[in-house]
Coordinates of C-alpha atoms in Angstrom, one line a residue:
M13 CA 0.0 0.0 0.0
V14 CA 2.9 2.4 0.8
L15 CA 4.6 1.4 -2.5
A16 CA 1.5 2.3 -4.4
G17 CA 1.7 5.9 -3.3
T18 CA 5.5 6.3 -3.3
A19 CA 6.4 5.5 -6.9
A20 CA 5.1 8.8 -8.1
C21 CA 8.0 10.6 -6.3
G22 CA 10.6 8.9 -8.6
T23 CA 11.3 8.4 -12.3
V24 CA 8.9 8.2 -15.2
E25 CA 8.8 4.4 -14.9
N26 CA 8.2 4.7 -11.1
L27 CA 5.3 7.1 -11.8
S28 CA 3.7 4.7 -14.2
A29 CA 4.2 1.8 -11.9
G30 CA 2.8 3.7 -8.9
Q31 CA -0.3 4.7 -10.8
K32 CA -1.0 1.1 -11.8
L33 CA -0.5 -0.2 -8.3
D34 CA -2.7 2.6 -6.9
N35 CA -5.5 1.7 -9.3
A36 CA -5.2 -2.0 -8.5
F37 CA -5.5 -1.4 -4.7
E38 CA -8.4 1.0 -5.3
K39 CA -10.3 -1.7 -7.2
L40 CA -9.8 -4.1 -4.2
N41 CA -11.2 -1.4 -1.9
E42 CA -14.3 -1.2 -3.9
E43 CA -15.1 -5.0 -3.5
R44 CA -17.6 -6.3 -0.9
S45 CA -16.1 -9.8 -0.9
I46 CA -12.4 -10.5 -0.9
A47 CA -10.1 -13.5 -0.3
F48 CA -6.4 -13.9 0.4
E49 CA -4.1 -16.9 0.5
L50 CA -0.7 -16.6 2.1
D51 CA 2.1 -19.2 1.8
L52 CA 5.9 -19.6 1.7
D53 CA 7.3 -20.6 -1.7
T54 CA 10.1 -22.7 -0.4
D55 CA 11.0 -26.3 0.7
A56 CA 11.5 -27.9 4.1
K57 CA 15.3 -28.3 3.6
S58 CA 15.7 -24.6 2.9
L59 CA 13.8 -23.6 6.0
M60 CA 15.8 -25.9 8.2
A61 CA 19.0 -24.6 6.7
L62 CA 17.9 -21.0 7.4
D63 CA 16.9 -21.9 10.9
A64 CA 20.2 -23.6 11.6
E65 CA 22.0 -20.3 11.0
Q66 CA 20.3 -18.7 14.0
S67 CA 19.5 -21.6 16.3
E68 CA 21.5 -22.9 19.2
P69 CA 22.6 -26.6 19.0
G70 CA 19.7 -28.8 20.0
E71 CA 17.1 -26.0 19.3
E72 CA 16.8 -26.5 15.6
M73 CA 13.4 -26.5 13.9
P74 CA 11.8 -30.0 13.8
A75 CA 11.3 -31.5 10.3
E76 CA 7.5 -31.6 10.9
I77 CA 7.3 -27.9 11.5
A78 CA 9.5 -27.2 8.5
E79 CA 7.2 -29.4 6.4
L80 CA 4.1 -27.6 7.6
L81 CA 5.6 -24.1 7.0
S82 CA 6.8 -25.0 3.5
E83 CA 3.6 -26.7 2.3
G84 CA 1.0 -25.0 4.5
T85 CA -1.2 -22.1 3.5
I86 CA -3.4 -19.6 5.4
S87 CA -6.6 -18.7 3.6
V88 CA -8.8 -15.8 4.6
S89 CA -12.1 -14.5 3.1
M90 CA -14.5 -11.9 4.2
H91 CA -17.8 -10.3 3.1
S92 CA -19.1 -6.9 4.0
K93 CA -22.4 -5.0 3.5
K94 CA -20.3 -2.1 2.2
P95 CA -17.2 -1.6 0.0
I96 CA -14.1 -2.7 1.9
K97 CA -12.7 0.8 2.2
E98 CA -15.9 2.0 3.9
S99 CA -16.4 -1.0 6.2
E100 CA -16.0 -1.1 9.9
E101 CA -16.1 -4.2 12.1
K102 CA -19.9 -4.2 12.4
D103 CA -20.3 -4.2 8.6
F104 CA -18.6 -7.6 8.1
T105 CA -21.3 -10.2 8.0
A106 CA -19.1 -13.2 7.3
M107 CA -15.5 -14.2 7.7
A108 CA -13.5 -17.4 7.3
M109 CA -9.9 -18.5 8.0
K110 CA -8.3 -21.9 7.2
L111 CA -4.9 -23.2 8.0
S112 CA -4.0 -26.0 5.7
G113 CA -1.1 -28.5 5.9
P114 CA 0.4 -31.0 3.5
D115 CA -2.5 -33.4 4.1
G116 CA -5.5 -31.0 4.3
A117 CA -7.1 -28.5 6.7
L118 CA -5.6 -28.3 10.2
L119 CA -7.8 -25.5 11.6
E120 CA -10.9 -23.8 10.3
Y121 CA -12.8 -20.8 11.7
R122 CA -15.9 -19.1 10.3
L123 CA -17.9 -16.2 11.5
V124 CA -21.4 -16.2 9.9
G125 CA -24.0 -13.8 11.3
D126 CA -24.2 -14.3 15.1
W127 CA -22.3 -17.6 15.2
I128 CA -18.7 -18.7 15.3
Y129 CA -17.9 -22.1 13.8
A130 CA -14.7 -24.0 14.3
R131 CA -13.1 -27.4 13.7
V132 CA -9.5 -28.6 14.2
D133 CA -7.3 -31.6 13.3
A134 CA -6.1 -31.9 16.9
A135 CA -4.2 -35.2 16.3
T136 CA -2.0 -33.7 13.6
L137 CA -1.4 -30.4 15.4
G138 CA -0.6 -32.2 18.6
E139 CA 2.0 -34.5 16.9
M140 CA 3.6 -31.5 15.2
A141 CA 3.9 -29.6 18.5
G142 CA 5.3 -32.7 20.3
S143 CA 2.4 -32.8 22.7
P144 CA -0.1 -35.3 21.3
L145 CA -3.6 -35.2 22.7
P146 CA -5.6 -38.3 23.5
P147 CA -7.9 -39.7 20.7
A148 CA -11.5 -38.6 21.0
S149 CA -12.5 -42.3 21.3
E150 CA -10.6 -42.6 24.6
L151 CA -12.3 -39.7 26.3
P152 CA -15.2 -40.3 28.7
P153 CA -18.8 -39.2 27.7
E154 CA -18.5 -36.4 30.1
A155 CA -16.0 -34.7 27.8
G156 CA -18.9 -33.8 25.6
A157 CA -18.2 -30.8 23.4
F158 CA -14.5 -31.1 23.7
K159 CA -14.7 -34.7 22.5
K160 CA -16.4 -33.5 19.4
L161 CA -13.7 -30.9 18.8
L162 CA -11.0 -33.6 19.1
A163 CA -12.9 -35.8 16.7
G164 CA -12.6 -33.1 14.0
E165 CA -16.3 -32.2 14.0
W166 CA -17.7 -28.7 13.4
I167 CA -18.8 -26.9 16.6
K168 CA -20.6 -23.5 16.8
L169 CA -20.6 -20.9 19.6
S170 CA -22.6 -17.8 20.1
K171 CA -20.6 -14.7 19.1
K172 CA -22.4 -12.7 21.8
E173 CA -21.4 -15.2 24.5
M174 CA -17.8 -15.1 23.3
E175 CA -17.7 -11.3 23.4
E176 CA -19.2 -11.3 27.0
T177 CA -16.7 -13.9 28.1
G178 CA -13.9 -11.8 26.7
K179 CA -15.1 -8.7 28.7
N180 CA -15.3 -10.7 31.9
M181 CA -11.8 -12.2 31.4
S182 CA -10.4 -8.7 31.1
G183 CA -10.6 -8.4 34.8
A184 CA -12.9 -5.4 34.9
E185 CA -15.5 -7.3 36.8
G186 CA -15.0 -9.2 40.1
L187 CA -11.4 -8.2 40.7
G188 CA -12.0 -4.5 41.2
A189 CA -9.9 -3.5 38.2
E190 CA -10.6 -0.4 36.1
E191 CA -12.3 -0.7 32.8
P192 CA -9.8 -1.7 30.0
S193 CA -8.7 1.3 28.0
A194 CA -9.6 1.7 24.4
E195 CA -7.3 0.3 21.7
P196 CA -4.7 2.8 20.7
S197 CA -5.4 4.3 17.3
L198 CA -4.1 7.0 15.0
D199 CA -6.1 10.1 14.1
A200 CA -6.3 11.2 10.5
K201 CA -3.7 13.9 10.8
T202 CA -1.1 11.5 12.3
Q203 CA -2.0 8.8 9.7
K204 CA -1.2 11.3 6.9
K205 CA 2.1 12.2 8.5
L206 CA 3.0 8.5 8.9
T207 CA 2.2 7.7 5.3
D208 CA 4.1 10.7 3.9
A209 CA 7.2 9.8 6.0
L210 CA 7.1 6.2 4.7
K211 CA 6.5 7.3 1.1
K212 CA 9.6 9.5 1.2
A213 CA 11.8 6.8 2.6
V214 CA 10.6 4.2 0.2
A215 CA 10.7 6.5 -2.9
E216 CA 14.3 7.3 -2.2
N217 CA 15.4 3.7 -1.9
V218 CA 13.1 1.6 -4.2
D219 CA 13.5 1.1 -7.9
F220 CA 10.6 -0.1 -10.1
T221 CA 10.6 -2.2 -13.3
T222 CA 7.6 -3.3 -15.3
S223 CA 7.0 -6.1 -17.7
G224 CA 3.9 -7.4 -19.4
G225 CA 2.4 -10.1 -21.6
S226 CA -0.2 -10.3 -24.3
D227 CA -2.8 -11.9 -22.1
G228 CA -3.4 -8.8 -19.9
T229 CA -0.9 -9.9 -17.2
E230 CA 1.6 -7.4 -16.0
H231 CA 4.4 -7.6 -13.4
I232 CA 5.6 -4.6 -11.4
K233 CA 8.8 -5.4 -9.4
A234 CA 10.0 -3.2 -6.6
T235 CA 13.6 -3.7 -5.5
A236 CA 15.6 -2.2 -2.6
P237 CA 18.7 -2.9 -0.4
F238 CA 17.2 -4.5 2.7
R239 CA 19.3 -2.9 5.5
T240 CA 19.2 0.6 3.9
L241 CA 15.4 0.5 3.4
V242 CA 14.4 -0.7 6.9
T243 CA 16.9 1.8 8.5
E244 CA 15.6 4.7 6.5
M245 CA 11.9 3.8 7.2
F246 CA 12.5 3.7 10.9
E247 CA 14.5 6.9 10.8
A248 CA 11.5 8.5 9.0
L249 CA 9.2 7.4 11.9
K250 CA 11.4 8.9 14.7
P251 CA 9.9 12.4 14.6
L252 CA 6.4 10.8 14.9
Q253 CA 7.3 8.5 17.8
N254 CA 5.4 10.4 20.4
D255 CA 2.2 10.2 18.3
L256 CA 2.5 6.5 17.6
P257 CA 0.7 3.9 19.8
I258 CA 3.9 2.0 20.6
G259 CA 5.4 1.2 24.0
D260 CA 9.1 0.7 23.2
E261 CA 11.8 2.9 21.6
L262 CA 12.0 2.6 17.8
P263 CA 15.1 0.6 16.6
T264 CA 18.0 2.7 15.3
A265 CA 20.6 2.3 12.5
K266 CA 22.9 0.6 15.1
D267 CA 20.2 -2.1 15.6
F268 CA 20.3 -2.9 11.9
A269 CA 24.1 -2.7 11.5
N270 CA 24.5 -6.5 11.1
A271 CA 21.4 -7.0 8.8
P272 CA 22.2 -8.0 5.3
N273 CA 22.1 -5.2 2.7
K274 CA 21.5 -7.4 -0.3
K275 CA 18.7 -6.3 -2.6
V276 CA 15.3 -7.9 -2.0
S277 CA 12.3 -7.5 -4.4
A278 CA 8.5 -7.6 -4.3
D279 CA 6.8 -8.7 -7.5
F280 CA 3.2 -7.4 -7.9
T281 CA 1.1 -9.4 -10.5
L282 CA -1.8 -7.5 -12.2
K283 CA -4.3 -9.1 -14.5
N284 CA -6.3 -6.6 -16.5
G285 CA -5.3 -4.0 -14.0
E286 CA -6.4 -6.0 -10.9
L287 CA -4.0 -7.2 -8.3
T288 CA -3.8 -11.0 -8.2
E289 CA -0.5 -11.8 -6.4
V290 CA 2.3 -10.3 -4.4
S291 CA 5.6 -12.3 -4.0
V292 CA 8.4 -11.0 -1.8
D293 CA 11.7 -12.7 -2.6
L294 CA 13.7 -13.2 0.6
A295 CA 16.2 -15.8 -0.5
R296 CA 19.0 -13.3 -0.9
L297 CA 18.8 -12.6 2.8
A298 CA 20.3 -16.0 3.5
E299 CA 23.9 -15.7 4.8
T300 CA 25.7 -19.0 4.4
A301 CA 22.7 -21.4 4.0
K302 CA 22.1 -22.9 0.7
V303 CA 18.6 -21.9 -0.3
K304 CA 16.9 -22.8 -3.5
K305 CA 14.0 -20.4 -3.2
F306 CA 12.4 -18.5 -0.3
A307 CA 9.5 -16.2 -1.0
L308 CA 6.5 -15.0 0.9
V309 CA 3.5 -15.1 -1.5
L310 CA 0.1 -13.4 -1.1
R311 CA -2.6 -14.3 -3.6
V312 CA -5.7 -12.1 -3.9
S313 CA -9.1 -12.9 -5.4
E314 CA -12.6 -11.5 -5.3
G315 CA -13.8 -14.3 -3.0
E316 CA -17.2 -15.7 -2.1
K317 CA -19.3 -15.0 0.9
P318 CA -18.4 -17.6 3.6
E319 CA -21.3 -19.9 4.6
A320 CA -22.2 -21.8 7.7
P321 CA -21.0 -25.4 7.6
A322 CA -23.7 -28.1 7.8
G323 CA -24.0 -30.4 10.9
A324 CA -22.3 -28.1 13.4
T325 CA -23.0 -28.9 17.1
K326 CA -24.0 -26.0 19.2
V327 CA -21.8 -25.7 22.3
T328 CA -20.9 -23.2 25.0
L329 CA -17.5 -22.1 26.1
E330 CA -18.3 -23.6 29.5
D331 CA -19.0 -26.9 27.8
L332 CA -15.6 -26.8 26.0
M333 CA -13.6 -26.0 29.2
G334 CA -15.5 -28.5 31.2
G335 CA -14.8 -31.2 28.6
F336 CA -11.1 -30.2 28.5
F337 CA -10.6 -30.6 32.2
T338 CA -12.6 -33.8 32.3
G339 CA -11.1 -35.4 29.3
V340 CA -7.5 -34.2 29.2
V341 CA -6.5 -32.8 32.6
G342 CA -8.5 -35.3 34.5
E343 CA -7.1 -38.2 32.5
G344 CA -3.5 -36.8 33.0
L345 CA -3.9 -36.4 36.8
G346 CA -5.8 -39.6 37.4
E347 CA -5.8 -40.8 40.9
E348 CA -3.3 -38.1 42.1
F349 CA -6.0 -35.5 41.8
G350 CA -9.0 -36.2 39.6
D351 CA -10.3 -39.2 41.6
V352 CA -9.7 -37.7 45.0
P353 CA -12.9 -36.1 46.5
L354 CA -12.6 -32.9 48.4
E355 CA -13.6 -33.3 52.0
E356 CA -15.5 -30.7 54.0
G357 CA -13.0 -28.3 55.5
D358 CA -10.2 -29.0 52.9
L359 CA -10.3 -25.4 51.8
E360 CA -10.9 -24.0 55.2
N361 CA -7.6 -22.1 55.4
D362 CA -7.4 -21.1 51.8
V363 CA -7.5 -17.5 50.7
T364 CA -10.7 -16.5 48.9
M365 CA -10.2 -14.4 45.8
W366 CA -13.8 -13.1 45.6

């Protein structure tokens, strides 16, 4: 988005590229439904080689995680009653997110109307994390809703109930704490200053090239030296630091002194003027690791309105937590805790929180 507004500050070719990117993003903003897919264009060996450069002995990335990251994708789609650029949170009537691995969906989430839907491949995720969960078939009937979740079935929860639970967990009620403060945000004037600062930093360090085919496909490539670009961008933000909702000091040129200054590029693909893909080539940032390819890829499409899955079981958050403690914690503690009844007076000298 910053690149789309910065190219106009440079050469004639940059001006043309900037206008095309600006038009492409504007078309996206006019849509009511939009979908994104994010993945890494790389292989597991390259990821493990990159990780080995930074990891201490014995802390290297497991092969299972590298396989997931290299072959996995994150898909997001959303639908609004208004054009995206005019939409606030209340305007989005449906959203969906899916994390997929080499063998299919690992986690799915949908928000449709007043309901939140979810399902998870708990067995696969548990194995990848090195903390396998018990099979759903081994859990007692009392595990209920949590048992269905472990079995990979769709469950649905009330959006209103989840929001109320979130407010209660903030500590505002019962613990005597103050109401949580509003999320930090930027006013319009500060947003403009921020954008202008980034535009100037990018325009002075990024070069654009364009190429196109006969089928309406066009590529716009933005290239810049990595260390120089990030250093200049943060330097441009320093005068605005007091106006930004950040808690720590901004990094300085000294913090980036050891960062590679090799040139990295972002390739924007346009089809008939519409943005379809952004690929950021990061392979050149590898130091000694042998990397075949390493790029972060974002694919964009108009998308369809997410729909509620069939056969979802209605549950409450209390059902899920109760099932977890019954089926997992209880099983793990066994006779040491779960099977030992509390006698009258056991908590007599305990401190009461509320």
